[in-house]
PDB file of C-alpha atoms in Angstrom:
ATOM      1  CA  MET A 186     -13.541  -8.822   0.971  1.00 72.00           C
ATOM      2  CA  PHE A 187     -12.176 -11.156  -1.579  1.00 83.00           C
ATOM      3  CA  LYS A 188     -11.785  -8.345  -4.077  1.00 89.00           C
ATOM      4  CA  LEU A 189      -9.648  -6.496  -1.552  1.00 87.00           C
ATOM      5  CA  ILE A 190      -7.445  -9.598  -1.041  1.00 90.00           C
ATOM      6  CA  TRP A 191      -7.157  -9.970  -4.812  1.00 92.00           C
ATOM      7  CA  LEU A 192      -6.205  -6.233  -5.249  1.00 92.00           C
ATOM      8  CA  ASN A 193      -3.722  -6.590  -2.501  1.00 91.00           C
ATOM      9  CA  SER A 194      -2.122  -9.590  -4.207  1.00 93.00           C
ATOM     10  CA  PHE A 195      -1.986  -7.778  -7.459  1.00 94.00           C
ATOM     11  CA  LEU A 196      -0.302  -4.729  -5.852  1.00 93.00           C
ATOM     12  CA  ASN A 197       2.226  -6.984  -4.197  1.00 94.00           C
ATOM     13  CA  PHE A 198       2.951  -8.691  -7.524  1.00 94.00           C
ATOM     14  CA  LEU A 199       3.564  -5.369  -9.181  1.00 94.00           C
ATOM     15  CA  PHE A 200       5.783  -4.289  -6.291  1.00 92.00           C
ATOM     16  CA  CYS A 201       7.880  -7.440  -6.584  1.00 92.00           C
ATOM     17  CA  PHE A 202       8.055  -7.135 -10.400  1.00 91.00           C
ATOM     18  CA  LEU A 203       9.371  -3.479 -10.122  1.00 88.00           C
ATOM     19  CA  TYR A 204      11.982  -4.548  -7.551  1.00 86.00           C
ATOM     20  CA  LEU A 205      13.246  -7.285  -9.859  1.00 86.00           C
ATOM     21  CA  PHE A 206      14.677  -4.611 -12.176  1.00 80.00           C
ATOM     22  CA  HIS A 207      15.910  -2.607  -9.168  1.00 79.00           C
ATOM     23  CA  LEU A 208      18.807  -4.990  -9.016  1.00 73.00           C
ATOM     24  CA  ALA A 209      20.388  -3.280 -12.056  1.00 70.00           C
ATOM     25  CA  ASN A 210      21.275  -0.316  -9.836  1.00 74.00           C
ATOM     26  CA  VAL A 211      22.769  -2.244  -6.864  1.00 74.00           C
ATOM     27  CA  CYS A 212      26.465  -2.800  -6.191  1.00 75.00           C
ATOM     28  CA  ILE A 213      27.382  -5.972  -4.390  1.00 74.00           C
ATOM     29  CA  THR A 214      30.586  -4.656  -2.750  1.00 71.00           C
ATOM     30  CA  TYR A 215      31.620  -1.265  -1.520  1.00 72.00           C
ATOM     31  CA  THR A 216      34.609  -1.109  -3.807  1.00 70.00           C
ATOM     32  CA  GLY A 217      32.459  -1.434  -6.879  1.00 66.00           C
ATOM     33  CA  ILE A 218      34.194  -4.524  -8.326  1.00 72.00           C
ATOM     34  CA  PHE A 219      30.951  -6.289  -9.092  1.00 72.00           C
ATOM     35  CA  CYS A 220      28.828  -3.257 -10.133  1.00 74.00           C
ATOM     36  CA  SER A 221      26.617  -3.487 -13.165  1.00 72.00           C
ATOM     37  CA  ALA A 222      27.840  -1.866 -16.333  1.00 75.00           C
ATOM     38  CA  ILE A 223      24.484  -0.112 -16.910  1.00 76.00           C
ATOM     39  CA  GLN A 224      24.310   1.263 -13.313  1.00 76.00           C
ATOM     40  CA  LYS A 225      25.516   4.710 -14.410  1.00 76.00           C
ATOM     41  CA  SER A 226      23.015   4.881 -17.302  1.00 80.00           C
ATOM     42  CA  LEU A 227      20.631   7.908 -17.233  1.00 84.00           C
ATOM     43  CA  PHE A 228      17.655   5.514 -17.789  1.00 85.00           C
ATOM     44  CA  VAL A 229      18.584   3.366 -14.789  1.00 82.00           C
ATOM     45  CA  GLN A 230      18.877   6.481 -12.660  1.00 84.00           C
ATOM     46  CA  TYR A 231      15.471   7.742 -13.748  1.00 87.00           C
ATOM     47  CA  TYR A 232      14.044   4.274 -13.171  1.00 85.00           C
ATOM     48  CA  GLU A 233      15.469   4.364  -9.610  1.00 85.00           C
ATOM     49  CA  LYS A 234      14.093   7.715  -8.727  1.00 87.00           C
ATOM     50  CA  PHE A 235      10.655   7.695 -10.341  1.00 90.00           C
ATOM     51  CA  VAL A 236       9.703   4.044 -10.537  1.00 87.00           C
ATOM     52  CA  ILE A 237      11.320   2.578  -7.472  1.00 88.00           C
ATOM     53  CA  GLU A 238      11.345   5.492  -5.016  1.00 89.00           C
ATOM     54  CA  PHE A 239       7.892   6.880  -5.970  1.00 93.00           C
ATOM     55  CA  LEU A 240       5.753   4.235  -7.695  1.00 92.00           C
ATOM     56  CA  ALA A 241       6.982   1.209  -5.740  1.00 91.00           C
ATOM     57  CA  ASN A 242       6.564   3.014  -2.398  1.00 93.00           C
ATOM     58  CA  THR A 243       3.126   4.139  -3.427  1.00 95.00           C
ATOM     59  CA  LEU A 244       2.216   0.519  -4.266  1.00 94.00           C
ATOM     60  CA  LYS A 245       3.539  -0.657  -0.963  1.00 95.00           C
ATOM     61  CA  THR A 246       1.600   1.974   0.919  1.00 95.00           C
ATOM     62  CA  SER A 247      -1.585   1.051  -0.934  1.00 94.00           C
ATOM     63  CA  SER A 248      -0.951  -2.605  -0.154  1.00 94.00           C
ATOM     64  CA  ASN A 249      -0.513  -1.850   3.546  1.00 95.00           C
ATOM     65  CA  THR A 250      -3.664   0.257   3.574  1.00 95.00           C
ATOM     66  CA  ILE A 251      -5.655  -2.525   1.901  1.00 94.00           C
ATOM     67  CA  ASN A 252      -4.314  -4.913   4.587  1.00 93.00           C
ATOM     68  CA  VAL A 253      -5.737  -2.687   7.230  1.00 94.00           C
ATOM     69  CA  PHE A 254      -9.132  -2.643   5.519  1.00 92.00           C
ATOM     70  CA  VAL A 255      -9.109  -6.426   5.180  1.00 92.00           C
ATOM     71  CA  SER A 256      -8.250  -6.792   8.861  1.00 92.00           C
ATOM     72  CA  LEU A 257     -11.009  -4.434   9.872  1.00 91.00           C
ATOM     73  CA  ASN A 258     -13.501  -6.264   7.671  1.00 90.00           C
ATOM     74  CA  ARG A 259     -12.542  -9.591   9.262  1.00 88.00           C
ATOM     75  CA  LEU A 260     -12.831  -8.038  12.738  1.00 88.00           C
ATOM     76  CA  ASN A 261     -16.282  -6.650  11.950  1.00 86.00           C
ATOM     77  CA  LYS A 262     -17.413 -10.076  10.665  1.00 79.00           C
ATOM     78  CA  SER A 263     -16.112 -11.913  13.747  1.00 78.00           C
ATOM     79  CA  TYR A 264     -17.499  -9.331  16.083  1.00 68.00           C
ATOM     80  CA  SER A 265     -20.928  -9.517  14.502  1.00 74.00           C
ATOM     81  CA  LYS A 266     -20.873 -13.396  14.924  1.00 70.00           C
ATOM     82  CA  ILE A 267     -20.080 -12.944  18.656  1.00 72.00           C
ATOM     83  CA  LEU A 268     -23.048 -10.615  19.149  1.00 66.00           C
ATOM     84  CA  GLU A 269     -25.496 -13.057  17.483  1.00 63.00           C
TER      85      GLU A 269
END
């Protein structure tokens, strides 16, 4: 179970690390006064599509799935203690 918790922590760390660079593509206001100069760069657009929208969402889904497995494992252990 501790390996699952460690893996979940690692996936959450990667998710947060990827989202740190996601801020390069975010405008603060609707008028675009405070938009980043590199926002319209092709690399930033590819990063947004492939890394953030695909890889980060895959990491988050994996993390949530591992959370379910950890919860089921804990439930199984507590249920087996009740039956003893």
